[in-house]
Amino acid sequence: MARVLINVPRTVRRGEVFEIRALIQHTMETGYRPDAGGEVVPRDIIRRFACAYNGEEVFAAELSPAVAANPFLVFTAVAAESGTLSFTWTGDNGFSQTETRPVAVE
Amino acid sequence: MRGPERFLRRFGAGVAAAALGLSFVGADEARRTERRSGFDDMSRETQAMQRDDTANPGMLWVQEGEALWNRKEGTAARACAECHGDAAASMRGVAARHPAFDPATEQPIGLEGRINRCRQVHQGADAFAWESQDLLAVTVFVAHQSRGMPVAAEDPRLAPFRENGRRLFGERLGQLDLSCAQCHDDNAGKRLAGSVVPQGHPTGYPLYRLEWQGLGSLQRRLRNCMAGVRSEPHAYGSAALVELELFLMSRAGGMALEAPAVRP
């Protein structure tokens, strides 16, 4: 499992815009680089990131080979009720990882 | 292109430009007056990335290192934590005084070497390879416990080794015939191609370099600078690199440790 750093406020006010940050450890190998022996290193990237709130997708991003290693995404959301944020990264070679964080609305 | 190759090309071109553009001779007046961490020369965005533990990618390796700290390893099937307990207490200040005097060999031993010694002697495991993700992770986890503490690697028994490091720092090397001091003492604060020449302090290591897109050790950094002046870099773990580290630590005496720092 890749290491991740997720930053979400534990509590937010109803209707308030809050920031979500998600950083994941991944080489994001472009597929264009030759290795020491001159062979092209096969592409190995995260292709899609999605964030869902109580099961409903609220943010998604398509990632490309131009994205740096260990991609860091910052976005905002608004919550009407308490629930669970889930974060899913999917990519080459069957890469798939999901993390969840609770959010309490007061 | 990513990685060291690009660095070399950029660095080499930069040096050529610098040799034309700024005069290295007689730059003595420009000698540094106050010490600055490489942090101080970074953009606001990169500084913010280092300061915020949820944005600093180096923290991914700190997490990894914590997992390794607690994992039973080797024929002894013992974890670092079984002998050293809570790293926040037992490893506090340890990185600030490494390279340290090693009574077994009566030589300086760097933090990576010290950790590998424990793996071999106390865990009955193979040493981690230099610059491997595992060694970087454990080292940065240990170094992180000293964040904010002043560098204090001043063991008097290491004086001859420190002096040797100082000598290496002042010695011209490579096809470009430049010494570390010519860049990091005489021309610190000026620009070499796109980058500010930092004073070259070792306070942030292991650190996340945006150009590396990963974590790297101080020795990797020093080897980069050596390759940059087109000299054959000393091998990882060699006496020369440990002595340079030792000198750099005393030169940075009292400055705050930053591991894991972020650098461009």
PDB file of N, CA and C in Angstrom, chain B residues 99-147:
ATOM      1  N   PRO B  99      27.620  13.071  12.025  1.00  0.00           N
ATOM      2  CA  PRO B  99      28.467  11.928  12.352  1.00  0.00           C
ATOM      3  C   PRO B  99      29.039  12.023  13.765  1.00  0.00           C
ATOM      4  N   ALA B 100      29.059  10.870  14.452  1.00  0.00           N
ATOM      5  CA  ALA B 100      29.514  10.818  15.838  1.00  0.00           C
ATOM      6  C   ALA B 100      30.760   9.952  15.927  1.00  0.00           C
ATOM      7  N   PHE B 101      31.412  10.019  17.075  1.00  0.00           N
ATOM      8  CA  PHE B 101      32.603   9.192  17.286  1.00  0.00           C
ATOM      9  C   PHE B 101      32.171   7.757  17.543  1.00  0.00           C
ATOM     10  N   ASP B 102      32.763   6.833  16.807  1.00  0.00           N
ATOM     11  CA  ASP B 102      32.425   5.421  16.956  1.00  0.00           C
ATOM     12  C   ASP B 102      33.561   4.730  17.712  1.00  0.00           C
ATOM     13  N   PRO B 103      33.329   4.372  18.965  1.00  0.00           N
ATOM     14  CA  PRO B 103      34.411   3.792  19.778  1.00  0.00           C
ATOM     15  C   PRO B 103      34.968   2.505  19.162  1.00  0.00           C
ATOM     16  N   ALA B 104      34.127   1.750  18.455  1.00  0.00           N
ATOM     17  CA  ALA B 104      34.580   0.473  17.897  1.00  0.00           C
ATOM     18  C   ALA B 104      35.694   0.673  16.871  1.00  0.00           C
ATOM     19  N   THR B 105      35.574   1.695  16.041  1.00  0.00           N
ATOM     20  CA  THR B 105      36.568   1.902  14.975  1.00  0.00           C
ATOM     21  C   THR B 105      37.421   3.143  15.214  1.00  0.00           C
ATOM     22  N   GLU B 106      37.047   3.925  16.250  1.00  0.00           N
ATOM     23  CA  GLU B 106      37.715   5.207  16.531  1.00  0.00           C
ATOM     24  C   GLU B 106      37.667   6.118  15.301  1.00  0.00           C
ATOM     25  N   GLN B 107      36.543   6.050  14.587  1.00  0.00           N
ATOM     26  CA  GLN B 107      36.350   6.882  13.403  1.00  0.00           C
ATOM     27  C   GLN B 107      34.957   7.496  13.476  1.00  0.00           C
ATOM     28  N   PRO B 108      34.715   8.503  12.640  1.00  0.00           N
ATOM     29  CA  PRO B 108      33.351   9.052  12.626  1.00  0.00           C
ATOM     30  C   PRO B 108      32.382   8.084  11.961  1.00  0.00           C
ATOM     31  N   ILE B 109      31.169   8.051  12.459  1.00  0.00           N
ATOM     32  CA  ILE B 109      30.132   7.220  11.835  1.00  0.00           C
ATOM     33  C   ILE B 109      28.909   8.105  11.609  1.00  0.00           C
ATOM     34  N   GLY B 110      28.395   8.086  10.377  1.00  0.00           N
ATOM     35  CA  GLY B 110      27.219   8.899  10.047  1.00  0.00           C
ATOM     36  C   GLY B 110      25.947   8.201  10.510  1.00  0.00           C
ATOM     37  N   LEU B 111      24.840   8.908  10.414  1.00  0.00           N
ATOM     38  CA  LEU B 111      23.579   8.353  10.911  1.00  0.00           C
ATOM     39  C   LEU B 111      23.188   7.076  10.147  1.00  0.00           C
ATOM     40  N   GLU B 112      23.359   7.097   8.839  1.00  0.00           N
ATOM     41  CA  GLU B 112      23.008   5.901   8.047  1.00  0.00           C
ATOM     42  C   GLU B 112      23.882   4.723   8.464  1.00  0.00           C
ATOM     43  N   GLY B 113      25.176   4.985   8.641  1.00  0.00           N
ATOM     44  CA  GLY B 113      26.103   3.935   9.038  1.00  0.00           C
ATOM     45  C   GLY B 113      25.741   3.387  10.409  1.00  0.00           C
ATOM     46  N   ARG B 114      25.351   4.284  11.300  1.00  0.00           N
ATOM     47  CA  ARG B 114      24.964   3.912  12.664  1.00  0.00           C
ATOM     48  C   ARG B 114      23.725   2.987  12.633  1.00  0.00           C
ATOM     49  N   ILE B 115      22.770   3.350  11.799  1.00  0.00           N
ATOM     50  CA  ILE B 115      21.541   2.553  11.697  1.00  0.00           C
ATOM     51  C   ILE B 115      21.855   1.179  11.110  1.00  0.00           C
ATOM     52  N   ASN B 116      22.688   1.157  10.077  1.00  0.00           N
ATOM     53  CA  ASN B 116      23.054  -0.125   9.478  1.00  0.00           C
ATOM     54  C   ASN B 116      23.855  -0.980  10.441  1.00  0.00           C
ATOM     55  N   ARG B 117      24.641  -0.355  11.300  1.00  0.00           N
ATOM     56  CA  ARG B 117      25.377  -1.112  12.313  1.00  0.00           C
ATOM     57  C   ARG B 117      24.390  -1.839  13.214  1.00  0.00           C
ATOM     58  N   CYS B 118      23.341  -1.134  13.647  1.00  0.00           N
ATOM     59  CA  CYS B 118      22.326  -1.768  14.495  1.00  0.00           C
ATOM     60  C   CYS B 118      21.643  -2.913  13.760  1.00  0.00           C
ATOM     61  N   ARG B 119      21.391  -2.713  12.478  1.00  0.00           N
ATOM     62  CA  ARG B 119      20.774  -3.809  11.715  1.00  0.00           C
ATOM     63  C   ARG B 119      21.664  -5.037  11.725  1.00  0.00           C
ATOM     64  N   GLN B 120      22.936  -4.830  11.490  1.00  0.00           N
ATOM     65  CA  GLN B 120      23.825  -5.986  11.381  1.00  0.00           C
ATOM     66  C   GLN B 120      24.138  -6.590  12.750  1.00  0.00           C
ATOM     67  N   VAL B 121      24.517  -5.736  13.700  1.00  0.00           N
ATOM     68  CA  VAL B 121      24.983  -6.247  14.989  1.00  0.00           C
ATOM     69  C   VAL B 121      23.818  -6.633  15.896  1.00  0.00           C
ATOM     70  N   HIS B 122      22.805  -5.806  15.961  1.00  0.00           N
ATOM     71  CA  HIS B 122      21.739  -6.041  16.948  1.00  0.00           C
ATOM     72  C   HIS B 122      20.526  -6.772  16.388  1.00  0.00           C
ATOM     73  N   GLN B 123      20.299  -6.676  15.088  1.00  0.00           N
ATOM     74  CA  GLN B 123      19.134  -7.367  14.527  1.00  0.00           C
ATOM     75  C   GLN B 123      19.524  -8.623  13.757  1.00  0.00           C
ATOM     76  N   GLY B 124      20.809  -8.763  13.431  1.00  0.00           N
ATOM     77  CA  GLY B 124      21.226  -9.903  12.625  1.00  0.00           C
ATOM     78  C   GLY B 124      20.618  -9.842  11.231  1.00  0.00           C
ATOM     79  N   ALA B 125      20.545  -8.629  10.702  1.00  0.00           N
ATOM     80  CA  ALA B 125      19.964  -8.448   9.352  1.00  0.00           C
ATOM     81  C   ALA B 125      21.038  -7.881   8.427  1.00  0.00           C
ATOM     82  N   ASP B 126      20.793  -7.936   7.117  1.00  0.00           N
ATOM     83  CA  ASP B 126      21.720  -7.319   6.173  1.00  0.00           C
ATOM     84  C   ASP B 126      21.598  -5.803   6.271  1.00  0.00           C
ATOM     85  N   ALA B 127      22.707  -5.137   6.019  1.00  0.00           N
ATOM     86  CA  ALA B 127      22.662  -3.677   5.969  1.00  0.00           C
ATOM     87  C   ALA B 127      21.731  -3.261   4.834  1.00  0.00           C
ATOM     88  N   PHE B 128      21.007  -2.174   5.032  1.00  0.00           N
ATOM     89  CA  PHE B 128      20.228  -1.614   3.927  1.00  0.00           C
ATOM     90  C   PHE B 128      21.206  -1.020   2.921  1.00  0.00           C
ATOM     91  N   ALA B 129      20.889  -1.148   1.635  1.00  0.00           N
ATOM     92  CA  ALA B 129      21.748  -0.555   0.604  1.00  0.00           C
ATOM     93  C   ALA B 129      21.689   0.966   0.718  1.00  0.00           C
ATOM     94  N   TRP B 130      22.811   1.616   0.408  1.00  0.00           N
ATOM     95  CA  TRP B 130      22.856   3.072   0.397  1.00  0.00           C
ATOM     96  C   TRP B 130      21.793   3.622  -0.540  1.00  0.00           C
ATOM     97  N   GLU B 131      21.108   4.639  -0.073  1.00  0.00           N
ATOM     98  CA  GLU B 131      20.124   5.359  -0.894  1.00  0.00           C
ATOM     99  C   GLU B 131      18.904   4.503  -1.223  1.00  0.00           C
ATOM    100  N   SER B 132      18.779   3.327  -0.571  1.00  0.00           N
ATOM    101  CA  SER B 132      17.561   2.535  -0.762  1.00  0.00           C
ATOM    102  C   SER B 132      16.415   3.253  -0.051  1.00  0.00           C
ATOM    103  N   GLN B 133      15.204   2.980  -0.501  1.00  0.00           N
ATOM    104  CA  GLN B 133      14.030   3.620   0.111  1.00  0.00           C
ATOM    105  C   GLN B 133      13.943   3.263   1.597  1.00  0.00           C
ATOM    106  N   ASP B 134      14.316   2.036   1.959  1.00  0.00           N
ATOM    107  CA  ASP B 134      14.246   1.622   3.362  1.00  0.00           C
ATOM    108  C   ASP B 134      15.221   2.416   4.226  1.00  0.00           C
ATOM    109  N   LEU B 135      16.455   2.542   3.760  1.00  0.00           N
ATOM    110  CA  LEU B 135      17.440   3.269   4.564  1.00  0.00           C
ATOM    111  C   LEU B 135      17.053   4.747   4.677  1.00  0.00           C
ATOM    112  N   LEU B 136      16.578   5.316   3.574  1.00  0.00           N
ATOM    113  CA  LEU B 136      16.149   6.716   3.611  1.00  0.00           C
ATOM    114  C   LEU B 136      14.997   6.884   4.600  1.00  0.00           C
ATOM    115  N   ALA B 137      14.069   5.919   4.584  1.00  0.00           N
ATOM    116  CA  ALA B 137      12.888   6.036   5.439  1.00  0.00           C
ATOM    117  C   ALA B 137      13.267   5.969   6.918  1.00  0.00           C
ATOM    118  N   VAL B 138      14.082   4.985   7.304  1.00  0.00           N
ATOM    119  CA  VAL B 138      14.463   4.885   8.716  1.00  0.00           C
ATOM    120  C   VAL B 138      15.288   6.114   9.123  1.00  0.00           C
ATOM    121  N   THR B 139      16.198   6.530   8.233  1.00  0.00           N
ATOM    122  CA  THR B 139      17.052   7.670   8.569  1.00  0.00           C
ATOM    123  C   THR B 139      16.219   8.938   8.747  1.00  0.00           C
ATOM    124  N   VAL B 140      15.272   9.155   7.851  1.00  0.00           N
ATOM    125  CA  VAL B 140      14.493  10.393   7.968  1.00  0.00           C
ATOM    126  C   VAL B 140      13.561  10.317   9.180  1.00  0.00           C
ATOM    127  N   PHE B 141      13.105   9.118   9.521  1.00  0.00           N
ATOM    128  CA  PHE B 141      12.282   8.976  10.717  1.00  0.00           C
ATOM    129  C   PHE B 141      13.099   9.336  11.965  1.00  0.00           C
ATOM    130  N   VAL B 142      14.340   8.860  12.021  1.00  0.00           N
ATOM    131  CA  VAL B 142      15.210   9.178  13.167  1.00  0.00           C
ATOM    132  C   VAL B 142      15.549  10.677  13.156  1.00  0.00           C
ATOM    133  N   ALA B 143      15.905  11.203  11.985  1.00  0.00           N
ATOM    134  CA  ALA B 143      16.306  12.612  11.898  1.00  0.00           C
ATOM    135  C   ALA B 143      15.153  13.546  12.257  1.00  0.00           C
ATOM    136  N   HIS B 144      13.953  13.134  11.891  1.00  0.00           N
ATOM    137  CA  HIS B 144      12.769  13.949  12.168  1.00  0.00           C
ATOM    138  C   HIS B 144      12.589  14.195  13.672  1.00  0.00           C
ATOM    139  N   GLN B 145      13.070  13.267  14.493  1.00  0.00           N
ATOM    140  CA  GLN B 145      12.916  13.413  15.950  1.00  0.00           C
ATOM    141  C   GLN B 145      13.764  14.577  16.482  1.00  0.00           C
ATOM    142  N   SER B 146      14.684  15.079  15.656  1.00  0.00           N
ATOM    143  CA  SER B 146      15.538  16.198  16.091  1.00  0.00           C
ATOM    144  C   SER B 146      15.142  17.500  15.420  1.00  0.00           C
ATOM    145  N   ARG B 147      13.994  17.516  14.750  1.00  0.00           N
ATOM    146  CA  ARG B 147      13.615  18.725  14.014  1.00  0.00           C
ATOM    147  C   ARG B 147      13.565  19.912  14.962  1.00  0.00           C
TER     148      ARG B 147
END
